[in-house]
Coordinates of C-alpha atoms and ligand atoms in Angstrom, one line a residue:
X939 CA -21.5 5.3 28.5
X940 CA -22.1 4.6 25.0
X941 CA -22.4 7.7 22.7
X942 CA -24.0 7.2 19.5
X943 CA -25.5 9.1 16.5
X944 CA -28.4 7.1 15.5
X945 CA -28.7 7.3 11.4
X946 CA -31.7 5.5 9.4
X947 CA -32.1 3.1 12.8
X948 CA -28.2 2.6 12.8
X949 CA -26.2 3.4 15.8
X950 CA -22.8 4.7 14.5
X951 CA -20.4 5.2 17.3
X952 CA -19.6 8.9 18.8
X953 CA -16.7 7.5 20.9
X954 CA -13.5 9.0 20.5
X955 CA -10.4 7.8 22.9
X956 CA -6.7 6.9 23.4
X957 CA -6.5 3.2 21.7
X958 CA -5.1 0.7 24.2
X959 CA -4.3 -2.1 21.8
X960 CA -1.2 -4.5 21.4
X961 CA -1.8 -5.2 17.2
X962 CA -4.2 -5.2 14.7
X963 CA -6.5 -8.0 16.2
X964 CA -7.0 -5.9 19.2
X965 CA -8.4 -3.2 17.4
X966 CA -10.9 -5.4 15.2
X967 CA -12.0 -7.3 18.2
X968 CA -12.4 -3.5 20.1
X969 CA -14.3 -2.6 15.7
X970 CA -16.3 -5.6 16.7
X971 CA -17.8 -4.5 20.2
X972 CA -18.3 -1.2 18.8
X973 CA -19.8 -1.1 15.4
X974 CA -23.5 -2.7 14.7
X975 CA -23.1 -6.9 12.8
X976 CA -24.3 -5.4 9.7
X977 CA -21.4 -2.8 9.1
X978 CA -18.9 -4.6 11.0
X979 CA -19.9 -7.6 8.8
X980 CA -19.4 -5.1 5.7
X981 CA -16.0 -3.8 6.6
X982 CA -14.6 -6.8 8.0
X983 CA -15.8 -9.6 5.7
X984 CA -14.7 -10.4 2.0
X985 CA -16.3 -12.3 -0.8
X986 CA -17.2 -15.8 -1.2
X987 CA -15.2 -18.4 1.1
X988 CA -12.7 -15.4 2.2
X989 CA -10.0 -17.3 0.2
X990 CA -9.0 -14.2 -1.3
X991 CA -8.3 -11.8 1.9
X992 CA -6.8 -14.5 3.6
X993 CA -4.4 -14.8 0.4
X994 CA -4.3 -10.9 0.8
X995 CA -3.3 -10.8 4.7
X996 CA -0.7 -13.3 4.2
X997 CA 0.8 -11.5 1.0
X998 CA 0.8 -8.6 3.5
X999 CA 2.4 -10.5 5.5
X1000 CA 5.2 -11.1 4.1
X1001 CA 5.9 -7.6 2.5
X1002 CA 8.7 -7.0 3.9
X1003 CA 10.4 -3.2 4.7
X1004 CA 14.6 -4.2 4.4
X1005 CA 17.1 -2.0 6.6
X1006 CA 19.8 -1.2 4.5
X1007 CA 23.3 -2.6 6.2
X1008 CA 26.4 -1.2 6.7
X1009 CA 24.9 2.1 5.4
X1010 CA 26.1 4.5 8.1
X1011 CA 22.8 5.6 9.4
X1012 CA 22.2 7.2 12.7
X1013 CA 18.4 7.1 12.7
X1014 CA 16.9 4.7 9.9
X1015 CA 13.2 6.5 8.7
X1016 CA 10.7 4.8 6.9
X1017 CA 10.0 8.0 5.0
X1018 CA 9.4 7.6 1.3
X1019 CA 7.4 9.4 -1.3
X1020 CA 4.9 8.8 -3.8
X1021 CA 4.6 10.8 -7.2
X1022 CA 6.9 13.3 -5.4
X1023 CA 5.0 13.5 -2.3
X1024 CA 6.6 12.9 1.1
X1025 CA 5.5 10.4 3.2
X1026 CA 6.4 9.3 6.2
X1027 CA 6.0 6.0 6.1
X1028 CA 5.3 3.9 3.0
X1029 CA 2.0 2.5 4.0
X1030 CA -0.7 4.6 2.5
X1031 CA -4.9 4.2 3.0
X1032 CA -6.3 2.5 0.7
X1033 CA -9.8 3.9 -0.8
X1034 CA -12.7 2.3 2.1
X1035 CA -16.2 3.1 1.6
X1036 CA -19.1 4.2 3.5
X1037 CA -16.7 4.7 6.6
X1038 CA -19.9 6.4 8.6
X1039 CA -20.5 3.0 9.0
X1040 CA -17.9 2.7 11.7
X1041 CA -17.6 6.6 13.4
X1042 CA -20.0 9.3 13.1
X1043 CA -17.6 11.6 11.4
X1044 CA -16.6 8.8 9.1
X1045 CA -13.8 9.7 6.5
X1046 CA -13.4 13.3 8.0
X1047 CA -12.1 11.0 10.9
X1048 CA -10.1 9.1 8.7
X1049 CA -8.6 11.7 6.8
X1050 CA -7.5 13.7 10.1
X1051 CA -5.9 10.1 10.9
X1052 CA -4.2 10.0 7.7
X1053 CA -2.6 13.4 7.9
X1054 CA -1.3 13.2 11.4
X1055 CA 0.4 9.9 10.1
X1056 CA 1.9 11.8 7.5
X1057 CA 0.7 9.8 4.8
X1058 CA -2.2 10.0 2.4
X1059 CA -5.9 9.3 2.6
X1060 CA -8.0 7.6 -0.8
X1061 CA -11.2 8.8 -0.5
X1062 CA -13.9 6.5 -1.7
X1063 CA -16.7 7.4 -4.7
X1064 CA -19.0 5.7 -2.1
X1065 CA -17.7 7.9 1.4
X1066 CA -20.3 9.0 3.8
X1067 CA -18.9 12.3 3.8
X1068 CA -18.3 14.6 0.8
X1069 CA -14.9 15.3 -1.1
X1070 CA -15.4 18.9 0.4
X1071 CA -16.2 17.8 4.0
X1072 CA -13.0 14.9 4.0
X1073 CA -10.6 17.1 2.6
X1074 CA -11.6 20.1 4.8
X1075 CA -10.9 17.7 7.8
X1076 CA -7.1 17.8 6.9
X1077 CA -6.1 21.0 5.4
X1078 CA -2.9 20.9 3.5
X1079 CA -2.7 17.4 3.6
X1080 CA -1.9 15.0 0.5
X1081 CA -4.8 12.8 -0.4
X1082 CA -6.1 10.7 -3.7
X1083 CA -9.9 10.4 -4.8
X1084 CA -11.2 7.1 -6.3
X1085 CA -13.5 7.2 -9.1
X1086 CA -15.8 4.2 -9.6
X1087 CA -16.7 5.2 -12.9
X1088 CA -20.2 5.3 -13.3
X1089 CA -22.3 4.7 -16.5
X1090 CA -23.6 8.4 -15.7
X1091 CA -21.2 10.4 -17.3
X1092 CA -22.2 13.7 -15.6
X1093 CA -22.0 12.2 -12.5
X1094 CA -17.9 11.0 -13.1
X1095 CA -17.1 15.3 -14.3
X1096 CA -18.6 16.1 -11.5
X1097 CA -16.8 14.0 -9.2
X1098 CA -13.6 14.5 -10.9
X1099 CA -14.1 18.3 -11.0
X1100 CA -15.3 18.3 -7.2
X1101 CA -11.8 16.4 -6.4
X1102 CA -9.7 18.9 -8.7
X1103 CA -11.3 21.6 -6.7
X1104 CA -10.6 20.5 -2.9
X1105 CA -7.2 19.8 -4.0
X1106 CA -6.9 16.1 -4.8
X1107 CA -3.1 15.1 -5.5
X1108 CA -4.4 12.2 -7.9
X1109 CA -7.4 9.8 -8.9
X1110 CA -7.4 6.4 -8.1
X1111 CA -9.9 4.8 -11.2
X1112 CA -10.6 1.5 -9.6
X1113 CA -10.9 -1.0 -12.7
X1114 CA -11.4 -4.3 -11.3
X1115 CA -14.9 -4.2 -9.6
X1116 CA -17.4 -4.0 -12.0
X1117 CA -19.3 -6.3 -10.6
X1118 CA -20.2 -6.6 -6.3
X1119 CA -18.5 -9.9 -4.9
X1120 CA -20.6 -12.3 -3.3
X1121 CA -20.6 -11.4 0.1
X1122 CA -21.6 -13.9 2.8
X1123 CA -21.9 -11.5 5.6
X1124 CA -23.7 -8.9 4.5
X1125 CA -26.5 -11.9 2.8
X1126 CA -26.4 -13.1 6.6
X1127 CA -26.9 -10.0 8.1
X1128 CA -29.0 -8.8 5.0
X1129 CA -27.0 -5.7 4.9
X1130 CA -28.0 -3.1 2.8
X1131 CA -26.5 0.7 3.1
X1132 CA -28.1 2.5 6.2
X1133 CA -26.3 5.8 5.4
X1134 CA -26.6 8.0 2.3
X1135 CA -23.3 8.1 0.3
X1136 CA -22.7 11.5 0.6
X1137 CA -21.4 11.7 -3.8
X1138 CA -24.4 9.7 -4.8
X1139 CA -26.9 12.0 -2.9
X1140 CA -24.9 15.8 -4.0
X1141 CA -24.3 14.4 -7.4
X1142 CA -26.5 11.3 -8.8
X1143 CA -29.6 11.4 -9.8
X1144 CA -29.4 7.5 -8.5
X1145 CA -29.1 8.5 -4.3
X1146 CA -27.6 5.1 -2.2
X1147 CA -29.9 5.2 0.6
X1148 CA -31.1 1.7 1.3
X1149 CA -28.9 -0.1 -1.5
X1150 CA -27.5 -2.8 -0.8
X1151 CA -23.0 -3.5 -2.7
X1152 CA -25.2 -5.2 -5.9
X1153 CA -27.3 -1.9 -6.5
X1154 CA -24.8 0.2 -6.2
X1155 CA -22.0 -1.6 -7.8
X1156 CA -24.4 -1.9 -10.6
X1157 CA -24.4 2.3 -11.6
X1158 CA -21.1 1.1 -12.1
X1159 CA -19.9 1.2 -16.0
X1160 CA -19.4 -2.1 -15.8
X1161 CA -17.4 -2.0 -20.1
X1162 CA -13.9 0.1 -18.9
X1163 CA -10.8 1.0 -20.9
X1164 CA -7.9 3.3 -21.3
X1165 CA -9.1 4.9 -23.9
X1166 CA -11.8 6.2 -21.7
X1167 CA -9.7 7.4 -19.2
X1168 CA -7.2 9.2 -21.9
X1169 CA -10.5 10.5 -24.0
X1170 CA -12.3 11.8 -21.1
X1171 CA -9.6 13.7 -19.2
X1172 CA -6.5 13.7 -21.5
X1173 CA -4.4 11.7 -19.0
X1174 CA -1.4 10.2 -18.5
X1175 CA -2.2 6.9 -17.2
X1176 CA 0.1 4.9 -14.8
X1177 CA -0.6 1.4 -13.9
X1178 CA -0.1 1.0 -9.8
X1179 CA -0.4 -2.8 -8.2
X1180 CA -1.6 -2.7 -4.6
X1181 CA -1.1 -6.4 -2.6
X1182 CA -1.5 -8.3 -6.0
X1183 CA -2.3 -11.7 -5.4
X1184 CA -3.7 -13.6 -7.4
X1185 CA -5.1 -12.1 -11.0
X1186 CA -7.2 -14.7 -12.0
X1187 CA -9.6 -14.1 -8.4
X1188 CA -9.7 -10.5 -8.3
X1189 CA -12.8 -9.6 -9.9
X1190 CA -15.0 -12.3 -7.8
X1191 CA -13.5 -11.1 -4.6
X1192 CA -12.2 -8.1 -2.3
X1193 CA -8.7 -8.3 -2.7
X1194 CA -6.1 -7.9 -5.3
X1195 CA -6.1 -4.7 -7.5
X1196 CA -4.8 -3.2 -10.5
X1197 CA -5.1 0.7 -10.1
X1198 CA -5.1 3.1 -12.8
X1199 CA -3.5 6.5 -11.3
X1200 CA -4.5 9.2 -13.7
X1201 CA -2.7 12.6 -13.0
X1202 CA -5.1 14.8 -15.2
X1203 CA -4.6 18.1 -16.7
Ligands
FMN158 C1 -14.9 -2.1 3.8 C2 -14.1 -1.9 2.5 C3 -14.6 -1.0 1.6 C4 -13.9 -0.8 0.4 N1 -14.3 0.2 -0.4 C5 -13.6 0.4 -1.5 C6 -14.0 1.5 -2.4 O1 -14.9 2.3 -2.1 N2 -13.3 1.7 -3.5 C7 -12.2 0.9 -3.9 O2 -11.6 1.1 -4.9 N3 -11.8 -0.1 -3.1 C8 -12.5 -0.4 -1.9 N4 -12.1 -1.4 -1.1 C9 -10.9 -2.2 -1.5 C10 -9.7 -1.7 -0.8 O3 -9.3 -0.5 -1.3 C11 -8.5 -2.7 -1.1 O4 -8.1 -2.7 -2.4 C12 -8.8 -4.1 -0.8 O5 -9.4 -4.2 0.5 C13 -7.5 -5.0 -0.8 O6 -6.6 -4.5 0.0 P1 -6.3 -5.1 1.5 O7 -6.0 -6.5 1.4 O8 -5.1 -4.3 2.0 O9 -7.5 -4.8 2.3 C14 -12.8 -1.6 0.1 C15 -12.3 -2.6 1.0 C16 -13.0 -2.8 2.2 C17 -12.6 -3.8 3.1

């Protein structure tokens, strides 16, 4: 029986089970039976010819996770740590919007995932749920917020003050997407956003409902530096490189990143 919550006309999935999957592949094809073309085409699909994510998923590929030899260790762990917090494995989420998109509880979902993995959660600018809601979902646990920065400065304090307050362990800035990619599948499927984005509606004066990536993308401040990000919150900034591919495509397509991690006073 299919259980849905139907949002705006879109059905987003109630179902909650044990997963019976092999790998990865089993899970999107199981994504793709569940979750409606448009936001399956959103999540799933990358910019122009895909060049770029297939570049990604093979760079992913062949991160490799070395045992140490001869190192006299009963029970190898993968656990690690990142700016001093413990993880237990060193895979950590990276920031996903509008994650309503694929579960009716959306990141609150996620971020319960993320915690009983032992590892952290990036919350998006652009979640379906707010910073309160996710990071009510997994007390205690570590988790980072991304900031798009927005043109609207107001809108960025707020965010950033929202995320101090719920107990954000850092703030991803995301500097490399000033501009929307060109994304075939959601100008096949003519996808624009069924689902408010929870920020946008509590704290823009902009809202999300019915925007498709190029609207949005375009409250973005699309002129970023450090200096802003040292100005504005009096941070220490830390450059962090997430499956870095290939420089010279990154800002046309959905793949490789240059973070800034900000930890602010
Ligand atoms: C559906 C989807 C939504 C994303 N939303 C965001 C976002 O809100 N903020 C952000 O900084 N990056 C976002 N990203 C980019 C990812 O965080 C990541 O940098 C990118 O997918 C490349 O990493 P990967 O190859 O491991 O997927 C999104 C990616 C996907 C696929």
């Amino acid at each position: 029986m299919r259980s849905v919550t139907i949002t705006n006309g879109y059905e987003q999935s109630d179902r909650e089970q044990p997963l019976d999957i092999v790998d990865l592949e089993a899970l999107e094809e199981l994504a793709r039976q569940i979750i409606p073309t448009g936001g399956f085409g959103y999540i799933s699909g990358g910019s122009e010819d895909e060049w770029t994510k297939a570049r990604n998923r093979e760079a992913f590929n062949t991160a490799q996770i070395p045992p140490r030899m001869l190192a006299d260790i009963d029970h190898p762990s993968t656990e690690t740590s990142i700016f001093g917090i413990p993880l237990k494995t060193p895979v950590i989420m990276a920031p996903a919007a509008a994650q309503g998109l694929a579960h009716s509880r959306g990141e609150a979902a996620t971020a319960e995932g993320m915690a009983a993995a032992g590892t952290i959660m990036s919350q998006s600018t652009y979640g379906t749920t707010t910073i309160e809601q996710t990071a009510a979902a997994a007390p205690g646990a570590p988790w980072f917020f991304q900031l798009y920065m927005s043109t609207d400065w107001d809108f960025n304090h707020a965010l950033i003050d929202q995320a101090k307050k719920f107990g954000a362990s850092a703030v991803v800035l995301t500097v490399d997407s000033t501009q929307g990619g060109y994304r075939e599948a959601d100008v096949l499927n003519k996808f624009q956003f069924p689902l408010p984005m929870a920020n946008l509606e509590q704290f823009s004066s902009r809202g999300s409902e019915g925007k498709g990536i190029a609207e949005i993308y375009a409250a973005a401040a699309q002129a970023i530096s450090v200096d802003d990000v040292r100005q504005e919150y009096g941070c220490r900034t830390t450059v962090a490189a997430s499956s870095m591919v290939d420089p010279v495509h990154s800002t046309c397509c959905r793949a490789s990143r240059v973070r800034s991690t900000v930890g602010c006073r």
